[in-house]
CSV table of C-alpha atoms in Angstrom, one decimal:
chain,number,residue,atom,x,y,z
A,209,MET,CA,0.0,-0.1,0.0
A,210,THR,CA,1.5,3.6,-1.0
A,211,VAL,CA,0.7,6.6,0.9
A,212,ALA,CA,1.2,10.0,-0.7
A,213,PRO,CA,3.5,12.3,1.1
A,214,GLY,CA,0.8,14.9,1.4
A,215,ALA,CA,-1.4,12.5,3.2
A,216,ARG,CA,1.4,11.6,5.8
A,217,SER,CA,2.1,15.2,6.5
A,218,CYS,CA,-1.9,15.7,7.0
A,219,ALA,CA,-1.8,12.5,9.3
A,220,ALA,CA,1.0,13.8,11.3
A,221,ASN,CA,-0.3,17.2,11.6
A,222,SER,CA,-3.6,15.6,12.7
A,223,ALA,CA,-1.9,13.5,15.2
A,224,ALA,CA,0.4,16.2,16.9
A,225,PRO,CA,-0.8,17.5,20.0
A,226,PRO,CA,-1.6,21.1,20.7
A,227,SER,CA,1.2,23.4,21.9
A,228,SER,CA,-0.1,24.1,25.4
A,229,ALA,CA,0.0,20.3,26.1
A,230,VAL,CA,3.4,20.1,24.9
A,231,SER,CA,4.4,22.8,27.1
A,232,ARG,CA,2.9,21.3,30.0
A,233,THR,CA,4.5,18.0,29.2
A,234,ASP,CA,8.0,19.6,29.0
A,235,ALA,CA,7.4,21.3,32.4
A,236,SER,CA,6.3,18.0,34.0
A,237,THR,CA,9.4,16.2,32.4
A,238,SER,CA,12.0,18.9,33.8
A,239,ALA,CA,10.3,18.7,37.1
A,240,ALA,CA,10.7,14.9,37.4
A,241,GLY,CA,14.2,15.2,36.2
A,242,ALA,CA,15.0,17.8,38.8
A,243,ALA,CA,13.6,15.3,41.4
A,244,ARG,CA,15.8,12.5,40.1
A,245,ARG,CA,19.0,14.9,40.5
A,246,PRO,CA,21.3,13.9,43.4
A,247,LEU,CA,20.9,15.8,46.6
A,248,PRO,CA,23.8,17.3,48.5
A,249,THR,CA,24.3,15.2,51.7
A,250,THR,CA,25.6,16.1,54.9
A,251,ASP,CA,28.7,13.7,54.8
A,252,SER,CA,30.5,15.9,52.5
A,253,PRO,CA,33.9,17.3,53.7
A,254,SER,CA,33.2,20.9,53.4
A,255,SER,CA,30.5,22.9,52.3
A,256,SER,CA,32.7,25.2,50.2
A,257,THR,CA,33.2,22.5,47.5
A,258,LEU,CA,29.4,22.5,46.7
A,259,PRO,CA,28.2,24.6,43.6
A,260,GLN,CA,26.7,27.8,44.4
A,261,THR,CA,23.2,27.5,42.9
A,262,SER,CA,20.5,30.1,43.3
A,263,MET,CA,17.4,29.1,44.9
A,264,ALA,CA,15.4,31.0,42.3
A,265,SER,CA,17.2,29.0,39.4
A,266,MET,CA,16.5,25.7,40.7
A,267,PRO,CA,13.6,24.0,38.7
A,268,GLY,CA,10.8,22.0,40.2
A,269,PRO,CA,9.7,21.9,44.1
A,270,LEU,CA,12.5,21.9,46.6
A,271,LEU,CA,12.9,18.6,48.7
A,272,PRO,CA,13.8,18.7,52.4
A,273,THR,CA,17.5,17.8,53.2
A,274,ALA,CA,17.3,17.4,57.0
A,275,THR,CA,17.4,13.9,58.4
A,276,MET,CA,15.1,12.9,61.1
A,277,ALA,CA,16.3,10.4,63.8
A,278,PHE,CA,13.7,7.9,64.9
A,279,VAL,CA,13.4,7.6,68.8
A,280,PRO,CA,11.2,4.6,70.0
A,281,PRO,CA,8.7,5.5,72.8
A,282,VAL,CA,9.6,4.5,76.1
A,283,ARG,CA,7.1,2.3,77.7
A,284,ARG,CA,6.8,3.0,81.3
A,285,CYS,CA,5.1,0.2,83.6
A,286,PRO,CA,3.1,1.3,86.5
A,287,ALA,CA,4.8,1.2,89.9
A,288,ARG,CA,4.6,-2.2,91.8
A,289,THR,CA,5.5,-3.2,95.0
A,290,ILE,CA,8.4,-5.6,95.4
A,291,GLY,CA,7.2,-9.0,95.8
A,292,ALA,CA,3.5,-8.2,94.9
A,293,ALA,CA,1.5,-11.3,93.9
A,294,ARG,CA,0.1,-11.8,90.2
A,295,PRO,CA,-2.9,-13.6,90.5
A,296,ALA,CA,-3.4,-14.3,86.9
A,297,LEU,CA,0.3,-15.1,86.0
A,298,ARG,CA,0.3,-17.4,89.2
A,299,ARG,CA,-2.8,-19.1,88.0
A,300,ALA,CA,-1.6,-19.6,84.6
A,301,LEU,CA,1.7,-21.0,85.2
A,302,PRO,CA,2.2,-24.2,87.3
A,303,SER,CA,4.5,-24.4,90.3
A,304,THR,CA,7.6,-26.0,89.6
A,305,SER,CA,8.0,-27.3,93.2
A,306,ALA,CA,5.9,-30.2,94.4
A,307,ALA,CA,3.2,-28.6,96.5
A,308,PRO,CA,2.5,-30.6,99.9
A,309,VAL,CA,-1.4,-31.6,100.0
A,310,ARG,CA,-2.9,-32.0,103.4
A,311,THR,CA,-5.6,-34.8,103.4
A,312,ASP,CA,-7.8,-35.1,106.5
A,313,THR,CA,-7.3,-39.0,107.0
A,314,VAL,CA,-8.7,-38.7,110.5
A,315,ALA,CA,-12.0,-37.2,109.3
A,316,THR,CA,-12.0,-40.0,106.4
A,317,ASN,CA,-11.7,-42.7,109.1
A,318,ALA,CA,-14.2,-41.1,111.4
A,319,THR,CA,-16.5,-40.9,108.6
A,320,ALA,CA,-16.1,-44.7,107.9
A,321,VAL,CA,-16.5,-45.6,111.5
A,322,ARG,CA,-19.7,-43.5,111.7
A,323,ARG,CA,-20.9,-45.2,108.7
A,324,VAL,CA,-20.5,-48.8,110.4
A,325,LEU,CA,-22.0,-47.3,113.5
A,326,ARG,CA,-25.2,-46.3,111.7
A,327,SER,CA,-25.4,-49.7,109.9
A,328,VAL,CA,-25.1,-51.5,113.2
A,329,ARG,CA,-27.7,-49.1,114.7
A,330,ALA,CA,-30.1,-49.7,112.0
A,331,VAL,CA,-29.7,-53.4,112.5
A,332,VAL,CA,-30.2,-53.2,116.4
A,333,LEU,CA,-33.1,-50.8,116.0
A,334,ALA,CA,-34.8,-53.2,113.4
A,335,GLY,CA,-34.4,-56.0,116.1
A,336,LEU,CA,-35.8,-54.0,118.9
A,337,ALA,CA,-38.5,-52.8,116.6
A,338,ALA,CA,-39.3,-56.4,115.7
A,339,LEU,CA,-39.2,-57.6,119.3
A,340,ALA,CA,-41.6,-54.7,120.2
A,341,VAL,CA,-43.9,-55.8,117.5
A,342,PHE,CA,-43.6,-59.5,118.7
A,343,SER,CA,-44.1,-58.4,122.3
A,344,VAL,CA,-46.9,-55.9,121.8
A,345,ALA,CA,-48.7,-57.4,118.9
A,346,PRO,CA,-49.3,-60.8,120.5
A,347,ALA,CA,-50.8,-59.0,123.5
A,348,ALA,CA,-53.7,-58.0,121.1
A,349,PHE,CA,-54.5,-61.7,120.7
A,350,GLY,CA,-53.7,-62.4,124.3
A,351,TRP,CA,-50.3,-64.2,123.7
A,352,VAL,CA,-47.6,-63.6,126.5
A,353,PRO,CA,-43.8,-63.4,126.3
A,354,THR,CA,-42.1,-65.4,128.9
A,355,MET,CA,-38.4,-65.4,129.3
A,356,VAL,CA,-36.6,-68.8,129.9
A,357,THR,CA,-34.2,-68.9,132.9
A,358,THR,CA,-33.1,-72.4,132.8
A,359,GLY,CA,-31.6,-74.8,130.2
A,360,SER,CA,-34.1,-77.9,130.7
A,361,MET,CA,-35.2,-77.3,127.1
A,362,VAL,CA,-31.8,-77.0,125.5
A,363,PRO,CA,-31.3,-77.3,122.4
A,364,ALA,CA,-34.9,-76.2,121.4
A,365,VAL,CA,-34.9,-73.3,123.9
A,366,HIS,CA,-31.8,-71.4,125.7
A,367,PRO,CA,-31.6,-69.7,128.8
A,368,GLY,CA,-32.3,-66.0,128.0
A,369,ASP,CA,-34.8,-66.7,125.1
A,370,VAL,CA,-38.3,-65.3,125.3
A,371,VAL,CA,-40.9,-67.5,124.4
A,372,VAL,CA,-44.4,-66.3,123.3
A,373,THR,CA,-47.2,-68.4,124.2
A,374,ALA,CA,-50.9,-68.4,123.2
A,375,PRO,CA,-53.6,-68.9,126.1
A,376,LEU,CA,-54.5,-72.4,126.9
A,377,ARG,CA,-57.5,-73.5,128.8
A,378,ALA,CA,-58.3,-76.9,130.6
A,379,THR,CA,-60.6,-78.0,128.0
A,380,ASP,CA,-57.7,-78.0,125.4
A,381,ALA,CA,-55.8,-80.5,127.2
A,382,PRO,CA,-57.5,-83.6,125.4
A,383,THR,CA,-57.0,-82.4,121.9
A,384,LEU,CA,-53.4,-81.1,122.7
A,385,PRO,CA,-50.9,-82.8,120.3
A,386,ILE,CA,-48.2,-84.8,121.7
A,387,GLY,CA,-44.7,-83.0,121.4
A,388,SER,CA,-46.3,-79.5,122.0
A,389,ILE,CA,-44.4,-77.3,124.2
A,390,VAL,CA,-46.4,-75.9,127.0
A,391,LEU,CA,-46.3,-73.3,129.8
A,392,ALA,CA,-47.8,-74.5,132.9
A,393,GLU,CA,-47.6,-74.2,136.7
A,394,ASP,CA,-45.3,-76.7,138.2
A,395,PRO,CA,-47.4,-79.2,140.2
A,396,ALA,CA,-44.2,-79.9,142.3
A,397,ARG,CA,-43.5,-76.2,142.9
A,398,PRO,CA,-46.8,-74.2,143.2
A,399,ALA,CA,-46.5,-70.5,141.7
A,400,THR,CA,-43.7,-71.6,139.5
A,401,LEU,CA,-44.0,-71.8,135.7
A,402,LEU,CA,-42.6,-74.6,133.8
A,403,LEU,CA,-41.9,-74.8,130.1
A,404,HIS,CA,-41.7,-78.3,129.0
A,405,ARG,CA,-42.6,-80.6,126.2
A,406,VAL,CA,-45.7,-82.9,126.3
A,407,VAL,CA,-44.6,-86.5,125.7
A,408,GLY,CA,-47.7,-88.5,126.8
A,409,ARG,CA,-51.1,-88.5,128.2
A,410,ASN,CA,-52.5,-90.6,131.3
A,411,PRO,CA,-55.7,-92.5,131.3
A,412,ASN,CA,-56.9,-89.9,134.0
A,413,GLY,CA,-56.4,-87.1,131.4
A,414,THR,CA,-53.4,-85.9,133.2
A,415,LEU,CA,-50.5,-84.8,130.9
A,416,VAL,CA,-46.8,-86.2,131.0
A,417,THR,CA,-44.2,-83.5,130.5
A,418,LYS,CA,-40.5,-83.6,130.3
A,419,GLY,CA,-37.5,-81.4,129.5
A,420,ASP,CA,-35.5,-82.0,126.3
A,421,ALA,CA,-32.3,-81.9,128.2
A,422,ASN,CA,-33.7,-84.1,130.8
A,423,ALA,CA,-33.2,-87.6,130.9
A,424,ALA,CA,-36.6,-88.7,132.6
A,425,PRO,CA,-39.9,-87.2,132.4
A,426,ASP,CA,-41.3,-85.1,135.4
A,427,THR,CA,-42.2,-87.0,138.4
A,428,ALA,CA,-45.4,-85.0,138.8
A,429,ALA,CA,-48.1,-85.4,136.3
A,430,MET,CA,-49.5,-82.2,134.7
A,431,PRO,CA,-53.3,-81.6,135.6
A,432,PRO,CA,-55.1,-79.8,132.8
A,433,GLY,CA,-55.9,-77.1,135.0
A,434,ASN,CA,-52.2,-76.0,135.3
A,435,LEU,CA,-51.9,-75.2,131.5
A,436,ARG,CA,-51.2,-71.5,130.9
A,437,GLY,CA,-50.1,-71.4,127.2
A,438,LEU,CA,-48.8,-73.2,124.2
A,439,ALA,CA,-45.6,-71.9,122.7
A,440,ARG,CA,-45.8,-70.2,119.5
A,441,PHE,CA,-42.5,-68.8,118.7
A,442,THR,CA,-39.0,-67.9,120.3
A,443,VAL,CA,-36.9,-64.8,120.2
A,444,PRO,CA,-33.4,-65.9,121.0
A,445,ALA,CA,-30.9,-64.3,123.4
A,446,VAL,CA,-33.1,-61.2,124.1
A,447,GLY,CA,-33.2,-61.9,128.0
A,448,VAL,CA,-29.4,-62.6,128.3
A,449,PRO,CA,-28.4,-59.1,129.9
A,450,LEU,CA,-31.3,-59.4,132.2
A,451,LEU,CA,-30.3,-62.8,133.5
A,452,LYS,CA,-26.9,-61.7,134.0
A,453,ALA,CA,-28.0,-58.7,136.0
A,454,ARG,CA,-30.3,-61.0,138.1
A,455,ALA,CA,-27.2,-63.5,138.9
A,456,GLY,CA,-25.4,-60.4,140.2
A,457,ASP,CA,-23.3,-59.6,137.0
A,458,PRO,CA,-24.5,-56.3,135.9
A,459,VAL,CA,-21.9,-55.6,133.3
A,460,PRO,CA,-23.5,-57.2,130.3
A,461,ALA,CA,-26.9,-55.2,131.1
A,462,ALA,CA,-24.7,-52.0,131.5
A,463,ALA,CA,-22.9,-52.5,128.2
A,464,ALA,CA,-26.0,-53.3,126.3
A,465,VAL,CA,-27.3,-49.8,127.4
A,466,VAL,CA,-24.2,-48.0,126.7
A,467,LEU,CA,-23.9,-49.5,123.4
A,468,MET,CA,-27.5,-48.5,122.6
A,469,VAL,CA,-26.9,-45.0,123.6
A,470,ALA,CA,-23.6,-44.9,121.8
A,471,LEU,CA,-25.3,-46.2,118.6
A,472,VAL,CA,-28.2,-43.7,118.9
A,473,LEU,CA,-25.8,-40.7,119.3
A,474,ALA,CA,-23.0,-41.7,116.8
A,475,GLY,CA,-25.7,-42.6,114.2
A,476,GLY,CA,-27.8,-39.6,114.6
A,477,ARG,CA,-25.0,-37.1,114.0
A,478,ARG,CA,-24.1,-35.9,110.5
A,479,PRO,CA,-20.5,-35.6,109.5
A,480,ARG,CA,-19.6,-31.8,109.0
A,481,ALA,CA,-18.5,-30.9,105.5
A,482,ARG,CA,-14.8,-30.8,105.5
A,483,HIS,CA,-12.7,-29.3,102.6
A,484,ARG,CA,-9.2,-30.3,101.8
A,485,GLU,CA,-6.8,-27.5,101.9
A,486,LYS,CA,-3.7,-27.5,99.5
A,487,PHE,CA,-0.6,-25.4,100.4
A,488,SER,CA,1.9,-24.4,98.0
A,489,ALA,CA,5.6,-24.4,98.8
């Protein structure tokens, strides 16, 4: 493609910028060149060797030549007393020394003993409650508790056992089963109660009684009118302290009373709350 010279000149003329734009461009270029010129430093040996340049003849804006030293701000901490505690830091950092821990072993043992006493007290009170029920409830039906003082009925009944008997009448003698344990007035010793087993019946209607621990039956026959009660059940060893006291040995009875009072007092108290303390070294 061939372009006429006249056309090129026209294109060049049309693409050329206006004179005002050229003048502004030259001014900005001269200002940028002046900014890139090296500035005099304070490290020069003498200020007399520097060229003397008028302030008015220097093109472009003037740049500051002073140097500024950076001084870091001083951080001032508030005054603190020597040895003052730092709670947050002390909680965050674990202690390097082994801190002794005091445990209240005496309180722990006392608590265990108190629990055992409460258990024993519960058992004893349950036994006493059962005894009270067995002693009072039969009375509603006319049953009578009787404590055995001799060993003539061993091994069925031992001294100190309490036997609860139902009432018997003379008319019940003919139908009384053989082998029954009866409470009756001893014909050989009036006003004395006898607890023996019926082992036979005589033709005249009297009963033959015998103690389980005895070798022979009782010598005196038991009249039906002497019958007082028929044994229903036995509460073992309840009257042992009372028997000892009657024999002149009050120690078992006193020990039983003291034990009951101690169980009631020790089991009724609640242990106080104890906190374990830790001491740092």
